[in-house]
Tab-separated table of N, CA, C and O in Angstrom:
chain	number	residue	atom	x	y	z
A	26	LEU	N	46.561	-93.195	-22.110
A	26	LEU	CA	45.286	-93.812	-22.420
A	26	LEU	C	45.489	-95.174	-23.103
A	26	LEU	O	44.783	-96.134	-22.751
A	27	TYR	N	46.442	-95.246	-24.008
A	27	TYR	CA	46.695	-96.527	-24.718
A	27	TYR	C	47.172	-97.599	-23.776
A	27	TYR	O	46.759	-98.742	-23.854
A	28	MET	N	48.107	-97.220	-22.848
A	28	MET	CA	48.618	-98.201	-21.896
A	28	MET	C	47.510	-98.650	-20.942
A	28	MET	O	47.452	-99.798	-20.548
A	29	GLY	N	46.610	-97.720	-20.579
A	29	GLY	CA	45.496	-98.100	-19.734
A	29	GLY	C	44.580	-99.118	-20.434
A	29	GLY	O	44.045	-100.023	-19.810
A	30	LEU	N	44.393	-98.928	-21.740
A	30	LEU	CA	43.564	-99.850	-22.501
A	30	LEU	C	44.194	-101.218	-22.588
A	30	LEU	O	43.507	-102.276	-22.448
A	31	ILE	N	45.522	-101.276	-22.728
A	31	ILE	CA	46.226	-102.566	-22.749
A	31	ILE	C	46.093	-103.279	-21.396
A	31	ILE	O	45.814	-104.483	-21.343
A	32	ILE	N	46.263	-102.536	-20.330
A	32	ILE	CA	46.163	-103.116	-18.991
A	32	ILE	C	44.728	-103.572	-18.713
A	32	ILE	O	44.506	-104.672	-18.175
A	33	PHE	N	43.730	-102.802	-19.145
A	33	PHE	CA	42.320	-103.183	-18.988
A	33	PHE	C	42.032	-104.447	-19.765
A	33	PHE	O	41.399	-105.380	-19.233
A	34	GLU	N	42.482	-104.545	-21.001
A	34	GLU	CA	42.300	-105.751	-21.829
A	34	GLU	C	42.989	-106.954	-21.184
A	34	GLU	O	42.413	-108.029	-21.108
A	35	PHE	N	44.162	-106.750	-20.673
A	35	PHE	CA	44.928	-107.818	-20.006
A	35	PHE	C	44.170	-108.352	-18.814
A	35	PHE	O	44.011	-109.551	-18.645
A	36	LEU	N	43.618	-107.435	-18.005
A	36	LEU	CA	42.884	-107.864	-16.821
A	36	LEU	C	41.593	-108.558	-17.143
A	36	LEU	O	41.264	-109.595	-16.569
A	37	VAL	N	40.845	-108.020	-18.080
A	37	VAL	CA	39.549	-108.619	-18.453
A	37	VAL	C	39.708	-110.018	-19.007
A	37	VAL	O	39.028	-110.964	-18.609
A	38	ILE	N	40.666	-110.193	-19.937
A	38	ILE	CA	40.860	-111.522	-20.534
A	38	ILE	C	41.425	-112.494	-19.536
A	38	ILE	O	40.997	-113.664	-19.473
A	39	ASN	N	42.347	-112.054	-18.683
A	39	ASN	CA	42.895	-112.967	-17.679
A	39	ASN	C	41.851	-113.389	-16.653
A	39	ASN	O	41.785	-114.526	-16.284
A	40	ILE	N	41.045	-112.461	-16.168
A	40	ILE	CA	40.017	-112.782	-15.192
A	40	ILE	C	38.989	-113.736	-15.809
A	40	ILE	O	38.582	-114.734	-15.210
A	41	SER	N	38.569	-113.478	-17.053
A	41	SER	CA	37.622	-114.355	-17.725
A	41	SER	C	38.195	-115.741	-17.964
A	41	SER	O	37.566	-116.765	-17.720
A	42	ALA	N	39.454	-115.753	-18.469
A	42	ALA	CA	40.065	-117.073	-18.759
A	42	ALA	C	40.321	-117.855	-17.484
A	42	ALA	O	40.083	-119.071	-17.456
A	43	LEU	N	40.773	-117.226	-16.437
A	43	LEU	CA	40.958	-117.943	-15.183
A	43	LEU	C	39.684	-118.444	-14.611
A	43	LEU	O	39.610	-119.497	-13.998
A	44	GLY	N	38.594	-117.667	-14.775
A	44	GLY	CA	37.267	-118.162	-14.337
A	44	GLY	C	36.845	-119.388	-15.098
A	44	GLY	O	36.304	-120.347	-14.505
A	45	ILE	N	37.095	-119.415	-16.390
A	45	ILE	CA	36.737	-120.603	-17.185
A	45	ILE	C	37.614	-121.774	-16.811
A	45	ILE	O	37.154	-122.918	-16.693
A	46	PHE	N	38.930	-121.521	-16.630
A	46	PHE	CA	39.810	-122.619	-16.182
A	46	PHE	C	39.366	-123.195	-14.842
A	46	PHE	O	39.370	-124.391	-14.625
A	47	TYR	N	38.985	-122.316	-13.932
A	47	TYR	CA	38.514	-122.756	-12.618
A	47	TYR	C	37.233	-123.581	-12.723
A	47	TYR	O	37.094	-124.602	-12.060
A	48	SER	N	36.317	-123.155	-13.584
A	48	SER	CA	35.082	-123.937	-13.743
A	48	SER	C	35.342	-125.277	-14.425
A	48	SER	O	34.662	-126.233	-14.132
A	49	LEU	N	36.372	-125.311	-15.312
A	49	LEU	CA	36.715	-126.585	-15.889
A	49	LEU	C	37.323	-127.541	-14.877
A	49	LEU	O	37.079	-128.740	-14.890
A	50	LEU	N	38.131	-127.010	-13.976
A	50	LEU	CA	38.749	-127.824	-12.931
A	50	LEU	C	37.698	-128.361	-11.971
A	50	LEU	O	37.773	-129.505	-11.548
A	51	ASN	N	36.745	-127.562	-11.605
A	51	ASN	CA	35.697	-127.973	-10.688
A	51	ASN	C	34.549	-128.674	-11.386
A	51	ASN	O	33.664	-129.232	-10.732
A	52	LYS	N	34.541	-128.633	-12.698
A	52	LYS	CA	33.493	-129.276	-13.535
A	52	LYS	C	32.109	-128.801	-13.112
A	52	LYS	O	31.160	-129.579	-13.066
A	53	THR	N	31.988	-127.504	-12.784
A	53	THR	CA	30.686	-126.958	-12.403
A	53	THR	C	29.901	-126.579	-13.659
A	53	THR	O	28.699	-126.517	-13.631
A	54	ASN	N	30.623	-126.312	-14.748
A	54	ASN	CA	29.932	-125.899	-15.957
A	54	ASN	C	30.151	-126.998	-17.011
A	54	ASN	O	31.203	-127.043	-17.653
A	55	ASN	N	29.183	-127.877	-17.212
A	55	ASN	CA	29.304	-128.990	-18.123
A	55	ASN	C	29.045	-128.569	-19.565
A	55	ASN	O	29.148	-129.391	-20.469
A	56	GLU	N	28.652	-127.298	-19.790
A	56	GLU	CA	28.356	-126.859	-21.160
A	56	GLU	C	29.604	-126.537	-21.941
A	56	GLU	O	29.560	-126.395	-23.144
A	57	LEU	N	30.773	-126.371	-21.288
A	57	LEU	CA	32.004	-126.080	-22.005
A	57	LEU	C	32.509	-127.367	-22.670
A	57	LEU	O	32.571	-128.418	-22.066
A	58	ASN	N	32.831	-127.245	-23.930
A	58	ASN	CA	33.391	-128.344	-24.636
A	58	ASN	C	34.876	-128.159	-24.887
A	58	ASN	O	35.439	-127.125	-24.542
A	59	TYR	N	35.465	-129.127	-25.515
A	59	TYR	CA	36.907	-129.110	-25.789
A	59	TYR	C	37.294	-127.937	-26.690
A	59	TYR	O	38.292	-127.302	-26.473
A	60	GLY	N	36.471	-127.605	-27.669
A	60	GLY	CA	36.772	-126.505	-28.581
A	60	GLY	C	36.790	-125.170	-27.847
A	60	GLY	O	37.656	-124.324	-28.138
A	61	ASP	N	35.878	-124.993	-26.910
A	61	ASP	CA	35.877	-123.749	-26.109
A	61	ASP	C	37.119	-123.617	-25.235
A	61	ASP	O	37.662	-122.550	-25.071
A	62	SER	N	37.560	-124.738	-24.673
A	62	SER	CA	38.725	-124.683	-23.815
A	62	SER	C	39.994	-124.426	-24.629
A	62	SER	O	40.900	-123.752	-24.159
A	63	ILE	N	40.046	-124.962	-25.836
A	63	ILE	CA	41.180	-124.657	-26.734
A	63	ILE	C	41.218	-123.166	-27.041
A	63	ILE	O	42.279	-122.508	-26.957
A	64	LEU	N	40.073	-122.607	-27.390
A	64	LEU	CA	39.998	-121.173	-27.754
A	64	LEU	C	40.309	-120.301	-26.540
A	64	LEU	O	41.022	-119.322	-26.657
A	65	ASN	N	39.792	-120.689	-25.365
A	65	ASN	CA	40.108	-119.936	-24.147
A	65	ASN	C	41.592	-119.947	-23.843
A	65	ASN	O	42.181	-118.935	-23.465
A	66	SER	N	42.243	-121.106	-24.005
A	66	SER	CA	43.693	-121.199	-23.792
A	66	SER	C	44.463	-120.329	-24.746
A	66	SER	O	45.436	-119.680	-24.367
A	67	GLY	N	44.008	-120.299	-26.010
A	67	GLY	CA	44.668	-119.489	-27.009
A	67	GLY	C	44.611	-118.002	-26.686
A	67	GLY	O	45.635	-117.293	-26.807
A	68	PHE	N	43.427	-117.531	-26.298
A	68	PHE	CA	43.330	-116.121	-25.944
A	68	PHE	C	44.130	-115.775	-24.662
A	68	PHE	O	44.705	-114.716	-24.571
A	69	PHE	N	44.139	-116.708	-23.731
A	69	PHE	CA	44.906	-116.497	-22.502
A	69	PHE	C	46.409	-116.376	-22.797
A	69	PHE	O	47.072	-115.475	-22.318
A	70	ILE	N	46.924	-117.280	-23.594
A	70	ILE	CA	48.341	-117.238	-23.959
A	70	ILE	C	48.624	-115.982	-24.804
A	70	ILE	O	49.647	-115.313	-24.603
A	71	PHE	N	47.735	-115.666	-25.745
A	71	PHE	CA	47.919	-114.506	-26.612
A	71	PHE	C	48.056	-113.194	-25.810
A	71	PHE	O	48.970	-112.443	-26.041
A	72	ILE	N	47.131	-112.967	-24.868
A	72	ILE	CA	47.200	-111.707	-24.130
A	72	ILE	C	48.405	-111.672	-23.208
A	72	ILE	O	48.983	-110.615	-22.997
A	73	ASN	N	48.800	-112.813	-22.658
A	73	ASN	CA	49.940	-112.817	-21.776
A	73	ASN	C	51.280	-112.724	-22.507
A	73	ASN	O	52.307	-112.437	-21.902
A	74	VAL	N	51.252	-112.981	-23.796
A	74	VAL	CA	52.504	-112.840	-24.596
A	74	VAL	C	52.571	-111.456	-25.190
A	74	VAL	O	53.627	-110.812	-25.176
A	75	THR	N	51.493	-110.945	-25.736
A	75	THR	CA	51.536	-109.688	-26.488
A	75	THR	C	51.392	-108.437	-25.617
A	75	THR	O	51.948	-107.377	-25.953
A	76	ALA	N	50.696	-108.499	-24.498
A	76	ALA	CA	50.531	-107.318	-23.656
A	76	ALA	C	51.855	-106.802	-23.109
A	76	ALA	O	52.112	-105.584	-23.175
A	77	PRO	N	52.746	-107.652	-22.603
A	77	PRO	CA	54.036	-107.109	-22.184
A	77	PRO	C	54.840	-106.489	-23.326
A	77	PRO	O	55.522	-105.491	-23.126
A	78	TYR	N	54.729	-107.072	-24.503
A	78	TYR	CA	55.428	-106.492	-25.655
A	78	TYR	C	54.918	-105.071	-25.945
A	78	TYR	O	55.717	-104.142	-26.147
A	79	TYR	N	53.596	-104.875	-25.942
A	79	TYR	CA	53.037	-103.559	-26.215
A	79	TYR	C	53.396	-102.547	-25.122
A	79	TYR	O	53.648	-101.398	-25.384
A	80	LEU	N	53.414	-103.030	-23.864
A	80	LEU	CA	53.806	-102.137	-22.776
A	80	LEU	C	55.270	-101.707	-22.910
A	80	LEU	O	55.604	-100.555	-22.657
A	81	ILE	N	56.130	-102.650	-23.234
A	81	ILE	CA	57.542	-102.308	-23.450
A	81	ILE	C	57.687	-101.384	-24.639
A	81	ILE	O	58.445	-100.393	-24.568
A	82	ASN	N	56.968	-101.650	-25.701
A	82	ASN	CA	57.050	-100.859	-26.903
A	82	ASN	C	56.606	-99.404	-26.651
A	82	ASN	O	57.180	-98.475	-27.227
A	83	ASP	N	55.615	-99.205	-25.850
A	83	ASP	CA	55.075	-97.871	-25.622
A	83	ASP	C	55.707	-97.115	-24.460
A	83	ASP	O	55.699	-95.915	-24.470
A	84	SER	N	56.252	-97.832	-23.499
A	84	SER	CA	56.763	-97.133	-22.318
A	84	SER	C	58.254	-96.855	-22.366
A	84	SER	O	58.715	-95.927	-21.747
A	85	ILE	N	58.996	-97.677	-23.058
A	85	ILE	CA	60.455	-97.500	-23.114
A	85	ILE	C	60.825	-96.958	-24.499
A	85	ILE	O	60.462	-97.527	-25.494
A	86	PHE	N	61.551	-95.916	-24.471
A	86	PHE	CA	61.999	-95.309	-25.737
A	86	PHE	C	63.480	-95.628	-25.915
A	86	PHE	O	64.315	-95.185	-25.176
A	87	PHE	N	63.733	-96.465	-26.874
A	87	PHE	CA	65.102	-96.854	-27.157
A	87	PHE	C	65.695	-95.914	-28.188
A	87	PHE	O	65.008	-95.433	-29.068
A	88	SER	N	66.997	-95.708	-28.059
A	88	SER	CA	67.665	-94.868	-29.052
A	88	SER	C	67.861	-95.628	-30.357
A	88	SER	O	68.012	-95.083	-31.406
A	89	SER	N	67.846	-96.945	-30.236
A	89	SER	CA	68.036	-97.794	-31.411
A	89	SER	C	66.761	-98.576	-31.688
A	89	SER	O	66.171	-99.163	-30.773
A	90	GLU	N	66.334	-98.621	-32.903
A	90	GLU	CA	65.155	-99.382	-33.288
A	90	GLU	C	65.462	-100.875	-33.399
A	90	GLU	O	64.555	-101.660	-33.536
A	91	LYS	N	66.763	-101.252	-33.375
A	91	LYS	CA	67.101	-102.664	-33.494
A	91	LYS	C	66.531	-103.497	-32.387
A	91	LYS	O	66.124	-104.640	-32.579
A	92	ILE	N	66.500	-102.959	-31.197
A	92	ILE	CA	65.986	-103.710	-30.031
A	92	ILE	C	64.497	-103.969	-30.220
A	92	ILE	O	64.004	-105.084	-29.973
A	93	LEU	N	63.739	-102.967	-30.642
A	93	LEU	CA	62.309	-103.171	-30.860
A	93	LEU	C	62.071	-104.091	-32.039
A	93	LEU	O	61.115	-104.875	-32.022
A	94	ASP	N	62.912	-104.062	-33.050
A	94	ASP	CA	62.769	-105.010	-34.163
A	94	ASP	C	63.017	-106.424	-33.738
A	94	ASP	O	62.355	-107.348	-34.205
A	95	THR	N	63.958	-106.632	-32.817
A	95	THR	CA	64.212	-108.010	-32.351
A	95	THR	C	63.094	-108.480	-31.441
A	95	THR	O	62.839	-109.684	-31.374
A	96	LEU	N	62.428	-107.583	-30.750
A	96	LEU	CA	61.295	-107.994	-29.883
A	96	LEU	C	59.994	-108.204	-30.653
A	96	LEU	O	59.042	-108.730	-30.101
A	97	ARG	N	59.955	-107.790	-31.898
A	97	ARG	CA	58.727	-107.896	-32.656
A	97	ARG	C	58.274	-109.325	-32.864
A	97	ARG	O	57.094	-109.596	-33.078
A	98	PHE	N	59.175	-110.284	-32.784
A	98	PHE	CA	58.791	-111.697	-32.946
A	98	PHE	C	57.828	-112.102	-31.860
A	98	PHE	O	57.020	-113.037	-32.066
A	99	ILE	N	57.860	-111.459	-30.682
A	99	ILE	CA	56.929	-111.781	-29.635
A	99	ILE	C	55.477	-111.505	-30.095
A	99	ILE	O	54.594	-112.299	-29.848
A	100	ASN	N	55.310	-110.414	-30.772
A	100	ASN	CA	53.976	-110.088	-31.301
A	100	ASN	C	53.514	-111.120	-32.322
A	100	ASN	O	52.373	-111.566	-32.302
A	101	TYR	N	54.435	-111.493	-33.229
A	101	TYR	CA	54.104	-112.514	-34.214
A	101	TYR	C	53.808	-113.847	-33.593
A	101	TYR	O	52.894	-114.559	-34.039
A	102	LEU	N	54.537	-114.188	-32.545
A	102	LEU	CA	54.302	-115.437	-31.827
A	102	LEU	C	52.905	-115.456	-31.218
A	102	LEU	O	52.177	-116.447	-31.297
A	103	GLY	N	52.513	-114.347	-30.586
A	103	GLY	CA	51.197	-114.276	-29.966
A	103	GLY	C	50.074	-114.424	-30.979
A	103	GLY	O	49.115	-115.153	-30.717
A	104	TYR	N	50.184	-113.726	-32.091
A	104	TYR	CA	49.149	-113.858	-33.125
A	104	TYR	C	49.133	-115.250	-33.746
A	104	TYR	O	48.062	-115.748	-34.060
A	105	SER	N	50.275	-115.839	-33.874
A	105	SER	CA	50.304	-117.251	-34.417
A	105	SER	C	49.616	-118.193	-33.470
A	105	SER	O	48.833	-119.050	-33.924
A	106	ILE	N	49.822	-118.041	-32.186
A	106	ILE	CA	49.168	-118.907	-31.196
A	106	ILE	C	47.659	-118.740	-31.226
A	106	ILE	O	46.915	-119.721	-31.242
A	107	VAL	N	47.157	-117.499	-31.298
A	107	VAL	CA	45.719	-117.306	-31.293
A	107	VAL	C	45.083	-117.833	-32.564
A	107	VAL	O	44.006	-118.450	-32.530
A	108	PHE	N	45.741	-117.661	-33.689
A	108	PHE	CA	45.115	-118.187	-34.951
A	108	PHE	C	45.176	-119.710	-34.973
A	108	PHE	O	44.246	-120.349	-35.460
A	109	ILE	N	46.228	-120.331	-34.475
A	109	ILE	CA	46.318	-121.791	-34.410
A	109	ILE	C	45.223	-122.351	-33.535
A	109	ILE	O	44.561	-123.337	-33.868
A	110	THR	N	44.974	-121.708	-32.379
A	110	THR	CA	43.941	-122.230	-31.489
A	110	THR	C	42.550	-121.993	-32.070
A	110	THR	O	41.654	-122.799	-31.860
A	111	ILE	N	42.333	-120.920	-32.800
A	111	ILE	CA	41.031	-120.702	-33.461
A	111	ILE	C	40.810	-121.782	-34.491
A	111	ILE	O	39.707	-122.392	-34.587
A	112	ILE	N	41.804	-122.086	-35.271
A	112	ILE	CA	41.697	-123.151	-36.294
A	112	ILE	C	41.439	-124.507	-35.646
A	112	ILE	O	40.586	-125.280	-36.114
A	113	LYS	N	42.177	-124.826	-34.585
A	113	LYS	CA	41.988	-126.103	-33.882
A	113	LYS	C	40.560	-126.181	-33.307
A	113	LYS	O	39.942	-127.236	-33.371
A	114	SER	N	40.068	-125.099	-32.760
A	114	SER	CA	38.744	-125.091	-32.210
A	114	SER	C	37.691	-125.288	-33.293
A	114	SER	O	36.738	-126.066	-33.095
A	115	LEU	N	37.843	-124.614	-34.427
A	115	LEU	CA	36.892	-124.793	-35.514
A	115	LEU	C	36.939	-126.209	-36.076
A	115	LEU	O	35.896	-126.782	-36.406
A	116	LYS	N	38.141	-126.767	-36.201
A	116	LYS	CA	38.257	-128.149	-36.701
A	116	LYS	C	37.588	-129.127	-35.765
A	116	LYS	O	36.905	-130.061	-36.197
A	117	TRP	N	37.717	-128.919	-34.467
A	117	TRP	CA	37.112	-129.783	-33.509
A	117	TRP	C	35.568	-129.682	-33.542
A	117	TRP	O	34.881	-130.664	-33.464
A	118	GLN	N	35.075	-128.467	-33.740
A	118	GLN	CA	33.626	-128.284	-33.781
A	118	GLN	C	33.034	-128.873	-35.052
A	118	GLN	O	31.933	-129.415	-35.092
A	119	ILE	N	33.754	-128.788	-36.176
A	119	ILE	CA	33.273	-129.394	-37.421
A	119	ILE	C	33.339	-130.922	-37.331
A	119	ILE	O	32.436	-131.615	-37.799
A	120	LYS	N	34.357	-131.434	-36.665
A	120	LYS	CA	34.536	-132.868	-36.565
A	120	LYS	C	33.413	-133.493	-35.713
A	120	LYS	O	32.956	-134.561	-35.957
A	121	ASN	N	32.981	-132.775	-34.676
A	121	ASN	CA	31.952	-133.326	-33.804
A	121	ASN	C	30.652	-132.718	-34.198
A	121	ASN	O	29.724	-132.466	-34.017
């Protein structure tokens, strides 16, 4: 059930983000501003970095915890990216 939830989240965010990227490329939706595109990029990168980590963490059982501890930086990297993009988006919206 947990792996299914991760895959569902991965698909929903990727489909939504790719739809927004596509509309930005075609410029069909003029209501999107720079702050929204920064936030969209952050969530897209976040889910594509952390979802494989969680799938590896839950599906592969290592005899040694050292391997999982060394892979934990991937999770920290994903959360750092999403928080940086949220801050950049908020700063851009306050500035304008």
